[in-house]
Short mmCIF file of C-alpha atoms in Angstrom, two decimals:
data_model
loop_
_atom_site.label_atom_id
_atom_site.label_comp_id
_atom_site.label_asym_id
_atom_site.label_seq_id
_atom_site.Cartn_x
_atom_site.Cartn_y
_atom_site.Cartn_z
CA MET A 14 0.00 0.00 0.00
CA GLN A 15 2.82 2.35 0.87
CA THR A 16 4.49 1.71 -2.47
CA ILE A 17 1.25 2.59 -4.28
CA TRP A 18 1.06 5.84 -2.34
CA ILE A 19 4.69 6.74 -3.10
CA ILE A 20 4.05 6.28 -6.82
CA ALA A 21 0.78 8.21 -6.72
CA LYS A 22 2.42 11.06 -4.82
CA ARG A 23 5.20 11.35 -7.41
CA GLU A 24 2.61 11.42 -10.21
CA LEU A 25 0.76 14.27 -8.54
CA ALA A 26 3.97 16.18 -7.85
CA THR A 27 5.00 15.77 -11.50
CA PHE A 28 1.63 17.06 -12.65
CA PHE A 29 1.88 20.19 -10.57
CA ASP A 30 5.56 20.73 -11.41
CA SER A 31 5.05 20.54 -15.13
CA LEU A 32 2.08 22.87 -15.69
CA ILE A 33 0.02 19.97 -17.09
CA ALA A 34 -2.12 19.98 -13.98
CA TYR A 35 -2.84 23.71 -14.23
CA ILE A 36 -3.70 23.50 -17.90
CA ILE A 37 -6.02 20.56 -17.38
CA LEU A 38 -7.65 22.09 -14.30
CA GLY A 39 -8.02 25.42 -16.09
CA LEU A 40 -9.54 23.84 -19.18
CA PHE A 41 -11.86 21.63 -17.15
CA LEU A 42 -13.13 24.50 -15.01
CA GLY A 43 -13.34 26.88 -17.98
CA PHE A 44 -15.18 24.41 -20.18
CA SER A 45 -17.67 23.17 -17.59
CA GLY A 46 -18.05 26.64 -16.04
CA PHE A 47 -18.80 28.28 -19.39
CA PHE A 48 -21.50 25.80 -20.34
CA THR A 49 -22.94 25.67 -16.83
CA TRP A 50 -23.23 29.38 -16.16
CA LEU A 51 -22.98 31.31 -19.37
CA TYR A 52 -24.03 29.49 -22.46
CA GLY A 53 -27.00 27.59 -23.85
CA ASN A 54 -29.08 25.46 -21.58
CA ASP A 55 -27.63 27.08 -18.49
CA ILE A 56 -28.34 26.55 -14.86
CA PHE A 57 -30.60 29.61 -14.46
CA LEU A 58 -33.13 28.36 -17.00
CA VAL A 59 -33.93 25.22 -15.00
CA GLY A 60 -35.70 27.21 -12.34
CA GLN A 61 -34.59 24.79 -9.64
CA ALA A 62 -31.67 24.99 -7.21
CA ASN A 63 -29.78 21.98 -8.40
CA LEU A 64 -26.60 21.18 -10.30
CA ARG A 65 -27.99 18.72 -12.88
CA VAL A 66 -26.80 20.88 -15.76
CA PHE A 67 -23.31 20.99 -14.33
CA PHE A 68 -23.20 17.22 -13.80
CA SER A 69 -24.13 16.44 -17.36
CA ILE A 70 -21.61 18.94 -18.74
CA ALA A 71 -18.90 17.74 -16.35
CA SER A 72 -19.47 14.19 -17.53
CA TRP A 73 -18.60 15.35 -21.04
CA SER A 74 -15.58 17.36 -20.06
CA LEU A 75 -14.20 14.53 -17.91
CA PHE A 76 -14.73 12.21 -20.85
CA PHE A 77 -12.19 14.29 -22.79
CA PHE A 78 -9.82 15.34 -20.01
CA ILE A 79 -9.25 12.02 -18.29
CA PRO A 80 -7.56 10.45 -21.34
CA ALA A 81 -5.36 13.56 -21.44
CA ILE A 82 -4.33 12.89 -17.86
CA THR A 83 -3.74 9.17 -18.26
CA MET A 84 -2.13 9.12 -21.69
CA LYS A 85 1.44 9.61 -20.50
CA MET A 86 1.14 7.39 -17.43
CA LEU A 87 2.70 4.19 -18.78
CA ALA A 88 3.33 5.10 -22.42
CA GLU A 89 6.04 7.58 -21.45
CA GLU A 90 7.59 5.29 -18.85
CA ARG A 91 7.89 2.65 -21.52
CA LYS A 92 9.31 5.05 -24.06
CA THR A 93 11.99 6.55 -21.83
CA GLY A 94 12.85 3.21 -20.22
CA THR A 95 11.98 4.33 -16.70
CA LEU A 96 9.47 1.48 -16.59
CA GLU A 97 12.44 -0.86 -16.29
CA LEU A 98 13.84 1.27 -13.51
CA LEU A 99 10.59 1.17 -11.54
CA LEU A 100 9.81 -2.50 -11.99
CA THR A 101 13.28 -3.62 -10.96
CA LYS A 102 12.82 -1.85 -7.64
CA SER A 103 10.63 -3.58 -5.12
CA VAL A 104 7.48 -2.58 -6.99
CA SER A 105 5.13 -5.15 -8.51
CA ASP A 106 3.25 -4.59 -11.76
CA ARG A 107 0.02 -4.31 -9.80
CA GLN A 108 1.41 -1.73 -7.39
CA LEU A 109 2.63 0.36 -10.31
CA ILE A 110 -0.74 0.24 -12.07
CA LEU A 111 -2.60 1.07 -8.87
CA GLY A 112 -0.19 3.88 -8.04
CA LYS A 113 -0.66 5.45 -11.47
CA PHE A 114 -4.42 4.97 -11.16
CA LEU A 115 -4.53 6.57 -7.73
CA GLY A 116 -2.42 9.52 -8.88
CA SER A 117 -4.76 10.24 -11.80
CA VAL A 118 -7.89 9.80 -9.71
CA LEU A 119 -6.52 12.22 -7.13
CA LEU A 120 -5.98 14.85 -9.83
CA VAL A 121 -9.57 14.38 -11.00
CA CYS A 122 -10.72 14.70 -7.38
CA ILE A 123 -8.85 17.99 -7.10
CA ALA A 124 -10.61 19.17 -10.26
CA LEU A 125 -13.98 18.17 -8.81
CA LEU A 126 -13.19 19.85 -5.49
CA ALA A 127 -12.41 23.03 -7.40
CA THR A 128 -16.07 23.13 -8.50
CA LEU A 129 -17.28 23.46 -4.90
CA PRO A 130 -17.83 27.22 -5.38
CA TYR A 131 -20.63 26.22 -7.80
CA VAL A 132 -22.34 24.34 -4.98
CA ILE A 133 -21.95 27.26 -2.60
CA THR A 134 -23.32 29.69 -5.21
CA ILE A 135 -26.40 27.62 -5.93
CA SER A 136 -27.10 26.97 -2.25
CA ASN A 137 -27.15 30.74 -1.75
CA ILE A 138 -29.68 31.19 -4.53
CA GLY A 139 -32.17 28.63 -3.35
CA ASN A 140 -32.84 25.55 -1.31
CA LEU A 141 -30.19 23.09 -2.61
CA ASP A 142 -31.01 19.41 -2.86
CA ASN A 143 -28.09 18.15 -0.73
CA GLY A 144 -28.66 14.44 -1.35
CA GLY A 145 -28.91 14.95 -5.07
CA THR A 146 -25.74 17.04 -5.14
CA ILE A 147 -23.73 14.47 -3.21
CA CYS A 148 -25.03 11.71 -5.46
CA GLY A 149 -24.15 13.77 -8.52
CA TYR A 150 -20.56 14.15 -7.37
CA PHE A 151 -20.46 10.49 -6.45
CA GLY A 152 -21.63 9.63 -9.96
CA LEU A 153 -18.93 11.84 -11.49
CA LEU A 154 -16.36 10.13 -9.29
CA LEU A 155 -17.49 6.66 -10.34
CA MET A 156 -17.44 7.71 -13.97
CA SER A 157 -13.96 9.19 -13.52
CA ILE A 158 -12.45 6.05 -12.02
CA THR A 159 -13.95 4.04 -14.88
CA TYR A 160 -12.47 6.27 -17.56
CA THR A 161 -9.18 6.49 -15.66
CA ALA A 162 -8.90 2.69 -15.62
CA ILE A 163 -9.64 2.61 -19.35
CA GLY A 164 -7.06 5.36 -19.90
CA ILE A 165 -4.42 3.49 -17.89
CA PHE A 166 -5.04 0.40 -19.98
CA ALA A 167 -4.78 2.42 -23.21
CA SER A 168 -1.52 3.92 -21.98
CA SER A 169 -0.11 0.50 -21.14
CA ILE A 170 -0.38 -0.89 -24.66
CA THR A 171 1.72 1.70 -26.50
CA THR A 172 4.77 3.92 -26.24
CA ASN A 173 3.06 6.81 -28.00
CA GLN A 174 1.02 9.24 -25.91
CA ILE A 175 -1.18 10.33 -28.80
CA VAL A 176 -2.04 6.72 -29.58
CA ALA A 177 -2.83 6.19 -25.89
CA PHE A 178 -5.09 9.27 -25.87
CA MET A 179 -6.98 8.27 -29.01
CA THR A 180 -7.36 4.66 -27.86
CA ALA A 181 -8.77 5.75 -24.52
CA LEU A 182 -11.21 8.11 -26.26
CA PHE A 183 -12.19 5.42 -28.72
CA ILE A 184 -12.95 2.86 -26.01
CA GLY A 185 -14.64 5.54 -23.91
CA LEU A 186 -16.80 6.56 -26.86
CA PHE A 187 -18.48 3.15 -26.87
CA PHE A 188 -19.49 3.48 -23.23
CA HIS A 189 -20.36 7.15 -23.49
CA ILE A 190 -22.44 7.18 -26.69
CA ILE A 191 -22.35 4.18 -28.99
CA PHE A 192 -23.88 1.62 -26.64
CA GLY A 193 -26.67 4.10 -25.90
CA VAL A 194 -27.39 4.64 -29.60
CA LEU A 195 -27.35 0.90 -30.24
CA ALA A 196 -29.70 0.34 -27.31
CA GLN A 197 -32.22 2.66 -28.96
CA ASN A 198 -31.94 0.92 -32.31
CA PHE A 199 -32.25 -2.65 -31.10
CA THR A 200 -35.17 -4.19 -29.36
CA GLY A 201 -35.46 -7.26 -27.19
CA SER A 202 -32.58 -8.81 -25.30
CA ILE A 203 -29.90 -7.30 -27.55
CA GLY A 204 -31.25 -3.86 -26.82
CA GLN A 205 -31.27 -4.64 -23.12
CA ILE A 206 -27.64 -5.76 -23.23
CA PHE A 207 -26.60 -2.53 -24.95
CA ASP A 208 -28.64 -0.53 -22.49
CA ALA A 209 -26.91 -2.29 -19.60
CA LEU A 210 -23.54 -1.40 -21.16
CA ASN A 211 -24.48 2.24 -21.66
CA LEU A 212 -22.55 4.34 -19.16
CA GLN A 213 -24.82 7.37 -19.48
CA SER A 214 -27.90 5.57 -18.18
CA HIS A 215 -26.01 4.29 -15.11
CA PHE A 216 -24.55 7.73 -14.53
CA GLU A 217 -27.92 9.42 -14.83
CA SER A 218 -29.62 7.07 -12.42
CA ILE A 219 -26.93 7.77 -9.80
CA SER A 220 -26.92 11.51 -10.36
CA ARG A 221 -30.70 11.49 -10.02
CA GLY A 222 -30.03 10.35 -6.46
CA VAL A 223 -30.70 6.62 -6.77
CA ILE A 224 -27.69 4.60 -5.71
CA ASP A 225 -28.38 1.11 -6.96
CA SER A 226 -25.98 -1.81 -6.49
CA LYS A 227 -26.44 -2.56 -10.20
CA ASP A 228 -24.80 0.76 -11.12
CA LEU A 229 -22.01 0.35 -8.58
CA VAL A 230 -21.23 -3.11 -9.93
CA TYR A 231 -21.21 -1.68 -13.46
CA PHE A 232 -18.68 1.07 -12.74
CA LEU A 233 -16.48 -1.00 -10.46
CA SER A 234 -16.34 -3.98 -12.80
CA ILE A 235 -15.20 -1.87 -15.78
CA THR A 236 -12.61 -0.23 -13.51
CA VAL A 237 -11.27 -3.55 -12.27
CA LEU A 238 -11.27 -4.96 -15.79
CA GLY A 239 -9.37 -1.93 -17.14
CA LEU A 240 -6.74 -2.12 -14.40
CA TYR A 241 -6.44 -5.86 -14.77
CA LEU A 242 -5.91 -5.57 -18.53
CA GLY A 243 -3.32 -2.86 -17.86
CA GLU A 244 -1.46 -5.19 -15.53
CA TRP A 245 -1.70 -7.99 -18.08
CA SER A 246 -0.32 -5.76 -20.78
CA LEU A 247 2.64 -4.83 -18.55
CA SER A 248 3.31 -8.46 -17.74
CA LYS A 249 3.48 -9.37 -21.42
CA ARG A 250 7.15 -8.34 -21.41
CA HIS A 251 7.90 -11.59 -19.54
CA PHE A 252 6.69 -13.76 -22.40
CA SER A 253 7.72 -11.97 -25.57
CA MET B 21 24.61 -12.89 -1.38
CA ASP B 22 25.67 -15.36 -4.03
CA ILE B 23 24.02 -15.58 -7.41
CA GLN B 24 23.63 -18.88 -9.18
CA ILE B 25 22.45 -18.96 -12.74
CA GLU B 26 21.35 -22.34 -13.98
CA LYS B 27 20.71 -23.22 -17.59
CA LEU B 28 19.14 -19.89 -18.39
CA THR B 29 17.44 -19.63 -21.78
CA LYS B 30 15.49 -16.82 -23.40
CA THR B 31 14.20 -16.59 -26.94
CA TYR B 32 12.69 -13.61 -28.73
CA GLY B 33 10.61 -15.15 -31.48
CA PRO B 34 12.93 -17.18 -33.69
CA GLN B 35 16.01 -15.59 -32.11
CA THR B 36 17.71 -17.14 -29.09
CA ALA B 37 19.05 -14.27 -27.00
CA VAL B 38 20.40 -16.37 -24.15
CA ASN B 39 21.08 -20.03 -24.75
CA ASP B 40 21.43 -22.39 -21.79
CA ILE B 41 24.01 -20.46 -19.79
CA SER B 42 25.08 -21.29 -16.24
CA PHE B 43 27.48 -19.44 -13.95
CA ASP B 44 27.96 -18.41 -10.33
CA VAL B 45 28.92 -15.11 -8.77
CA LYS B 46 30.10 -15.11 -5.18
CA THR B 47 29.91 -12.44 -2.52
CA GLY B 48 32.97 -10.22 -2.68
CA GLU B 49 33.45 -10.75 -6.37
CA VAL B 50 33.23 -8.32 -9.27
CA LEU B 51 32.19 -10.12 -12.43
CA GLY B 52 32.80 -8.45 -15.77
CA PHE B 53 30.29 -9.34 -18.40
CA LEU B 54 31.72 -8.93 -21.88
CA GLY B 55 30.36 -9.56 -25.30
CA PRO B 56 29.66 -7.93 -28.64
CA ASN B 57 26.41 -6.03 -29.18
CA GLY B 58 23.41 -8.30 -29.09
CA ALA B 59 25.26 -11.13 -27.35
CA GLY B 60 22.69 -11.41 -24.59
CA LYS B 61 24.37 -9.40 -21.82
CA SER B 62 21.49 -7.03 -21.17
CA THR B 63 18.92 -9.80 -21.49
CA THR B 64 20.72 -11.81 -18.83
CA MET B 65 20.91 -8.76 -16.57
CA LYS B 66 17.22 -8.05 -17.07
CA MET B 67 16.41 -11.57 -16.01
CA ILE B 68 18.62 -11.34 -12.92
CA THR B 69 16.92 -8.11 -11.87
CA GLY B 70 13.48 -9.59 -12.51
CA TYR B 71 12.44 -7.18 -15.26
CA ILE B 72 11.77 -9.92 -17.77
CA GLY B 73 10.64 -13.42 -17.00
CA ILE B 74 12.73 -16.54 -17.21
CA GLU B 75 11.79 -18.88 -20.00
CA LYS B 76 13.85 -21.91 -19.01
CA GLY B 77 16.29 -22.44 -16.20
CA ASP B 78 16.48 -20.66 -12.88
CA ILE B 79 18.29 -17.91 -11.02
CA HIS B 80 19.00 -18.32 -7.32
CA ILE B 81 19.96 -15.33 -5.23
CA GLY B 82 21.21 -16.29 -1.80
CA SER B 83 19.67 -19.77 -2.35
CA LYS B 84 16.21 -18.34 -3.08
CA SER B 85 14.73 -18.58 -6.56
CA ILE B 86 13.68 -15.35 -8.25
CA ILE B 87 10.87 -17.17 -10.03
CA ASP B 88 8.86 -17.07 -6.81
CA PRO B 89 7.76 -13.42 -6.40
CA SER B 90 7.03 -13.88 -2.69
CA ASN B 91 10.79 -13.97 -2.02
CA ASP B 92 10.91 -10.24 -2.81
CA LEU B 93 14.52 -10.39 -3.91
CA LYS B 94 14.39 -7.06 -5.74
CA LYS B 95 15.12 -5.27 -2.45
CA HIS B 96 18.58 -6.82 -2.42
CA ILE B 97 19.48 -5.72 -5.93
CA GLY B 98 20.65 -2.34 -7.14
CA TYR B 99 20.34 -1.96 -10.89
CA LEU B 100 21.65 0.57 -13.36
CA PRO B 101 19.88 -0.20 -16.65
CA GLU B 102 21.37 0.27 -20.08
CA ASN B 103 21.10 3.89 -21.34
CA ASN B 104 20.41 5.01 -17.75
CA PRO B 105 16.73 6.00 -17.88
CA LEU B 106 15.81 8.81 -15.47
CA TYR B 107 12.90 11.13 -14.73
CA LEU B 108 14.28 14.23 -16.37
CA ASP B 109 11.72 16.57 -14.82
CA MET B 110 12.64 15.68 -11.22
CA PRO B 111 15.29 17.41 -9.12
CA VAL B 112 18.18 15.13 -8.15
CA ILE B 113 17.37 15.09 -4.43
CA ASP B 114 13.66 14.35 -4.95
CA TYR B 115 14.51 11.61 -7.38
CA LEU B 116 16.89 9.90 -4.97
CA GLU B 117 14.34 10.18 -2.17
CA PHE B 118 11.71 8.66 -4.44
CA CYS B 119 13.97 5.72 -5.35
CA GLY B 120 14.98 5.22 -1.74
CA SER B 121 11.43 5.13 -0.45
CA LEU B 122 10.39 2.69 -3.19
CA GLN B 123 13.15 0.39 -2.01
CA GLY B 124 11.71 0.49 1.48
CA ILE B 125 14.16 2.75 3.32
CA ASP B 126 12.29 4.21 6.26
CA LYS B 127 11.67 7.91 6.52
CA SER B 128 14.18 8.59 9.28
CA ASN B 129 17.08 7.16 7.28
CA ILE B 130 16.25 8.43 3.87
CA ASN B 131 17.79 11.89 4.13
CA LYS B 132 20.98 10.43 5.53
CA ARG B 133 21.25 7.91 2.68
CA VAL B 134 20.54 10.59 0.06
CA ARG B 135 23.26 12.80 1.54
CA GLU B 136 25.72 9.92 1.52
CA MET B 137 24.96 9.08 -2.08
CA VAL B 138 25.26 12.72 -3.16
CA GLY B 139 28.68 12.76 -1.49
CA ILE B 140 29.92 9.44 -2.90
CA CYS B 141 28.80 10.18 -6.44
CA GLY B 142 30.05 13.77 -6.44
CA LEU B 143 26.66 15.38 -6.99
CA ASN B 144 26.90 18.06 -4.34
CA ARG B 145 26.92 21.07 -6.65
CA GLU B 146 24.15 19.68 -8.84
CA LYS B 147 21.82 18.30 -6.21
CA HIS B 148 19.09 20.93 -6.56
CA LYS B 149 19.05 20.94 -10.35
CA LYS B 150 16.54 19.03 -12.39
CA ILE B 151 18.02 15.86 -13.85
CA GLY B 152 17.20 17.08 -17.36
CA GLU B 153 19.58 20.01 -16.86
CA LEU B 154 22.55 17.79 -16.06
CA SER B 155 25.23 16.69 -18.49
CA LYS B 156 25.54 13.05 -19.46
CA GLY B 157 28.27 12.30 -16.93
CA TYR B 158 26.27 13.76 -14.06
CA ARG B 159 23.19 11.82 -15.14
CA GLN B 160 25.30 8.68 -15.04
CA ARG B 161 26.28 9.54 -11.46
CA VAL B 162 22.61 9.97 -10.56
CA GLY B 163 21.94 6.55 -12.10
CA LEU B 164 24.66 5.02 -9.97
CA ALA B 165 23.39 6.81 -6.88
CA GLN B 166 19.86 5.45 -7.32
CA ALA B 167 21.24 1.94 -7.79
CA MET B 168 23.17 2.10 -4.54
CA ILE B 169 20.79 4.13 -2.40
CA HIS B 170 19.36 1.21 -0.43
CA ASP B 171 22.81 -0.31 0.15
CA PRO B 172 21.98 -3.48 -1.80
CA GLU B 173 23.97 -6.68 -1.45
CA ILE B 174 23.97 -7.17 -5.20
CA LEU B 175 24.78 -4.54 -7.81
CA VAL B 176 23.98 -5.08 -11.46
CA LEU B 177 25.47 -2.33 -13.60
CA ASP B 178 24.89 -2.21 -17.34
CA GLU B 179 27.77 -0.13 -18.73
CA PRO B 180 28.34 2.02 -15.64
CA THR B 181 31.10 4.31 -16.92
CA THR B 182 29.71 5.47 -20.26
CA GLY B 183 29.73 9.25 -20.52
CA LEU B 184 32.03 9.87 -17.57
CA ASP B 185 35.23 11.90 -17.83
CA PRO B 186 38.54 10.11 -17.20
CA ASN B 187 38.85 11.30 -13.59
CA GLN B 188 35.35 10.24 -12.82
CA ILE B 189 35.92 6.86 -14.51
CA ILE B 190 38.86 6.23 -12.20
CA GLU B 191 36.80 7.24 -9.17
CA ILE B 192 33.85 5.07 -10.16
CA ARG B 193 36.12 2.09 -10.87
CA LYS B 194 37.66 2.49 -7.45
CA LEU B 195 34.19 2.74 -5.94
CA ILE B 196 33.10 -0.44 -7.71
CA ARG B 197 36.23 -2.25 -6.53
CA ASP B 198 35.62 -1.14 -2.95
CA LEU B 199 31.97 -2.14 -3.11
CA GLY B 200 33.00 -5.45 -4.63
CA LYS B 201 34.90 -6.42 -1.51
CA GLU B 202 31.74 -7.06 0.45
CA LYS B 203 29.04 -7.13 -2.20
CA THR B 204 28.30 -9.09 -5.33
CA VAL B 205 28.79 -6.98 -8.43
CA ILE B 206 28.01 -7.81 -12.04
CA LEU B 207 28.96 -5.18 -14.59
CA SER B 208 28.80 -5.24 -18.33
CA THR B 209 31.03 -3.13 -20.50
CA HIS B 210 32.56 -2.73 -23.93
CA ILE B 211 35.68 -1.10 -22.53
CA LEU B 212 38.24 -3.86 -22.09
CA PRO B 213 40.79 -2.04 -19.90
CA GLU B 214 37.90 -1.38 -17.55
CA VAL B 215 37.39 -5.09 -17.00
CA GLU B 216 41.06 -5.53 -16.16
CA ALA B 217 40.97 -2.58 -13.79
CA THR B 218 37.85 -3.54 -11.88
CA CYS B 219 36.89 -7.18 -12.29
CA ASP B 220 38.00 -10.29 -10.46
CA ARG B 221 36.54 -12.50 -13.09
CA ILE B 222 35.55 -12.16 -16.74
CA LEU B 223 32.71 -13.83 -18.50
CA ILE B 224 32.67 -13.48 -22.26
CA ILE B 225 29.39 -14.25 -23.92
CA ASN B 226 28.69 -14.52 -27.63
CA ARG B 227 25.43 -15.32 -29.36
CA GLY B 228 23.84 -16.25 -26.06
CA LYS B 229 26.56 -18.72 -25.06
CA ILE B 230 29.41 -18.39 -22.60
CA VAL B 231 32.67 -18.62 -24.53
CA ALA B 232 35.14 -17.80 -21.75
CA ASN B 233 35.02 -17.69 -17.98
CA GLY B 234 37.97 -16.94 -15.71
CA THR B 235 40.30 -14.32 -14.24
CA PRO B 236 42.05 -12.01 -16.73
CA GLU B 237 45.31 -13.90 -16.07
CA THR B 238 43.94 -17.37 -16.76
CA LEU B 239 42.21 -16.18 -19.90
CA ARG B 240 45.43 -14.64 -21.09
CA LYS B 241 47.39 -17.80 -20.34
CA GLN B 242 44.89 -19.92 -22.24
CA ALA B 243 45.09 -17.69 -25.25
CA GLN B 244 48.79 -16.94 -25.02
CA GLY B 245 50.45 -19.99 -26.53
CA ASN B 246 54.18 -19.46 -27.11
CA GLU B 247 56.34 -16.70 -25.69
CA VAL B 248 56.81 -13.76 -28.04
CA LEU B 249 59.59 -11.20 -27.45
CA LYS B 250 60.30 -7.90 -29.11
CA LEU B 251 64.05 -7.11 -29.33
CA ARG B 252 66.26 -4.25 -30.35
CA ILE B 253 69.91 -5.11 -30.69
CA GLU B 254 72.44 -2.46 -31.61
CA ASP B 255 76.05 -2.55 -32.81
CA GLY B 256 75.50 -5.41 -35.26
CA GLU B 257 74.42 -6.14 -38.81
CA ALA B 258 70.73 -6.87 -38.98
CA ASP B 259 71.00 -10.01 -41.10
CA VAL B 260 73.83 -11.42 -38.99
CA ILE B 261 71.77 -10.94 -35.84
CA LEU B 262 68.76 -12.53 -37.45
CA LYS B 263 70.80 -15.58 -38.44
CA SER B 264 72.33 -15.99 -34.97
CA LEU B 265 68.97 -15.66 -33.27
CA LYS B 266 67.49 -18.33 -35.50
CA GLU B 267 70.27 -20.72 -34.46
CA LEU B 268 69.36 -20.50 -30.76
CA ASP B 269 67.93 -23.77 -29.34
CA SER B 270 64.78 -22.35 -27.86
CA VAL B 271 63.77 -20.15 -30.78
CA GLN B 272 61.04 -21.17 -33.19
CA SER B 273 61.02 -18.20 -35.54
CA VAL B 274 62.44 -14.71 -35.90
CA GLU B 275 60.99 -11.88 -37.93
CA TYR B 276 61.97 -8.31 -38.63
CA VAL B 277 59.77 -5.66 -37.18
CA GLN B 278 61.93 -2.91 -38.68
CA GLN B 279 65.10 -4.01 -40.39
CA ASN B 280 66.85 -0.63 -40.46
CA GLN B 281 66.38 -0.18 -36.70
CA ASN B 282 67.41 -3.74 -35.81
CA LEU B 283 64.02 -4.48 -34.34
CA PHE B 284 63.04 -8.17 -34.20
CA GLU B 285 60.16 -10.31 -33.03
CA VAL B 286 61.23 -13.67 -31.63
CA GLN B 287 58.81 -16.50 -31.02
CA SER B 288 60.03 -19.28 -28.73
CA LEU B 289 59.22 -22.98 -28.92
CA ALA B 290 56.25 -24.14 -26.88
CA GLU B 291 56.80 -24.04 -23.12
CA GLN B 292 60.28 -22.56 -23.48
CA THR B 293 61.76 -19.14 -22.89
CA SER B 294 64.57 -17.55 -24.91
CA LYS B 295 65.34 -14.52 -22.77
CA ARG B 296 68.52 -15.89 -21.18
CA ASN B 297 69.79 -17.33 -24.46
CA ILE B 298 69.32 -14.02 -26.19
CA PHE B 299 71.12 -12.16 -23.42
CA ASN B 300 74.01 -14.61 -23.47
CA LEU B 301 74.22 -14.38 -27.24
CA CYS B 302 74.47 -10.61 -27.05
CA VAL B 303 77.19 -10.79 -24.38
CA GLN B 304 79.13 -13.28 -26.45
CA LYS B 305 78.91 -11.21 -29.64
CA LYS B 306 79.34 -7.87 -27.84
CA TRP B 307 76.01 -6.58 -29.13
CA VAL B 308 74.05 -4.12 -27.08
CA LEU B 309 70.59 -5.24 -26.14
CA THR B 310 68.59 -2.01 -25.84
CA GLU B 311 65.07 -3.40 -25.76
CA LEU B 312 63.52 -6.70 -24.72
CA THR B 313 59.76 -6.68 -24.29
CA PRO B 314 57.64 -9.76 -23.75
CA LEU B 315 54.50 -9.32 -25.86
CA GLU B 316 51.42 -10.32 -23.93
CA THR B 317 48.24 -11.34 -25.64
CA LYS B 318 45.96 -8.42 -25.05
CA LEU B 319 42.46 -8.86 -23.76
CA GLU B 320 41.32 -7.27 -27.01
CA ASP B 321 42.86 -10.16 -28.94
CA ILE B 322 41.22 -12.76 -26.70
CA PHE B 323 37.91 -10.98 -27.08
CA ARG B 324 38.23 -10.80 -30.86
CA ASN B 325 39.24 -14.42 -31.20
CA LEU B 326 36.34 -15.63 -29.13
CA THR B 327 33.62 -13.46 -30.55
CA ILE B 328 34.38 -13.15 -34.27
CA ASN B 329 31.90 -15.34 -35.98
#
C-alpha cells in the first residue's frame, strides 16, 4: 500500500511541477463553467436549485480530459525506459498500475473539489437538494475512475502518448455514446444488453439520487477490468 | 549474497538471446560481463533483476529462486539499466528520495542515505538541479546513486562508466572495486581495460553462449600460446643478428619488425623461454641489447578471437 502511495504522490507532484495539472484544471473549469453558467441550456433556466446541468456537462468534459491525464502514465515510462527502472525496484506490476491509477484519480478529485464554489453559489440562490448534489458528485467520481482505468489500460499498450489518448477516447466513446445509440436501435434482449452497457444511463440514475448496487457493480467492474488488462499488458514483457 | 544462474534460456521469437548459460557469482566478487552487441548481456541482466521473465532455467539469489515473487529479492538488488533512464523533470534530491522510499528505506534514514549518495557520487553542486539540466556524466552519477541508495547486497550495472570523464571513470572504478569487496557486483562493459581494472573474473558471452570464464590472467594464459619477445639489438648487422637468433635452441622463428632499426620479433618454442639465451648471445657477440619486451596477448585479442563469428 505504501508503495502505491509513493508512486501516486510522485505522479501528482510531476503534474503540478510541469504545468500539465494547471492546464487541465483550467480547461476543465473553464469548459464546464462556461457551459454551466454562461451558455445555452444554463443553470438559471432550470428554475430549480440543483446542479444537474453541471453534472451532465462535467461528464462530457471529464470524458475528454481524463484520457489527457492518463495518456502519459505508462506510455512515457515505456518510451523513456523508466518502466524498467521502476519495476526492478521492489514494486510489482500491480502496485505500479494502482499507483498510477490513484495519482490520476486524485488529480480528477482535485478538479472536482475546485467546483465546490458552484455548490456554494447555488445553495445561496435557493434551497439546494443536498442528497442529489452528493449523489451527482459520487456519480462523477465513479465515472472518472472508470475512464481512468480505461485510460491506464490504453496507456499501457503503446509507447506513443497520442495513440494512448486516441485509444482511450475510442474505447470511452463506446461506453459514453455508442452503446446508448445501439440500445435505442435494437429491441429485445440485444437492446437490453446494450442498455446495460451504456454508461450514461447508469450515470444518470446515480446523479438522479438513486444509488443502486447494479450501477455500482457496473462502474467498479469496468474499472477492475481496465486495471487488470493494464497489468496484463505490462506483464506481457515476460513472455515476448 | 551469491548468485547462481542455472541453464538460463530466453528466446525472442525465432532468435535465441540467451542459450542455456550457467554461472555463479560469489559475494565479494566483481564479475565483468563482456560480449559484442546483441550477445545477450542485457537480457541476462534483465532476467537477474526480474524485469523480464525466465523462460527456461532458474536464477538463485542467496539460495532463493527469483521465479517465486514472494521472495521479494528485488530489495537486495541495485540496478543501473542500459542507457540510464531517469525522470528528467525531477530534481536530483527528490529523485533519490523517491527511489529510496520505493526500495523500502524508512523515513528517518532516507535523508541520511541521500546525503551519503550525493557525497559518494560527487553530486553536491548539482543536487538541486533538475536531472534534465545535467550533463551526461552527471546523469550517469545519478543513475549510480539510485542503484546504490538502499545499500543493496547485489549490484547489477549495465555499462556504468559510459559518458564519464577520465577522472570520474577512475573514481567510479575504485568505488566499484571497494563495493565489490563485500558485495556481489556484475557489470557489463565494452571497454576492455575497464574489465582488467575492476573485475575479479571475466565472463565473455557470444550469441547467447558463454565462450570464456575466468580471471584475466587465466584467460590470457589460455590464449597466449608461445612466448613472443620484441628485441632491439644495436652494434650489429641486422642479417647477422637474425641468423644468430634463428640458431638458438629455444627459438622457433624470428621476424623483422623494422630491419633498419634492428628491431626483431622472436617466437620461442612451446613451453620454453629464450630470454637468457638471447642475453648470453648478445654478451658473447658484444652486441648491445637495448630493448627486450615480452609481448602479452591483449584482452582485445582474446575478445576478438572468441567473438568473431
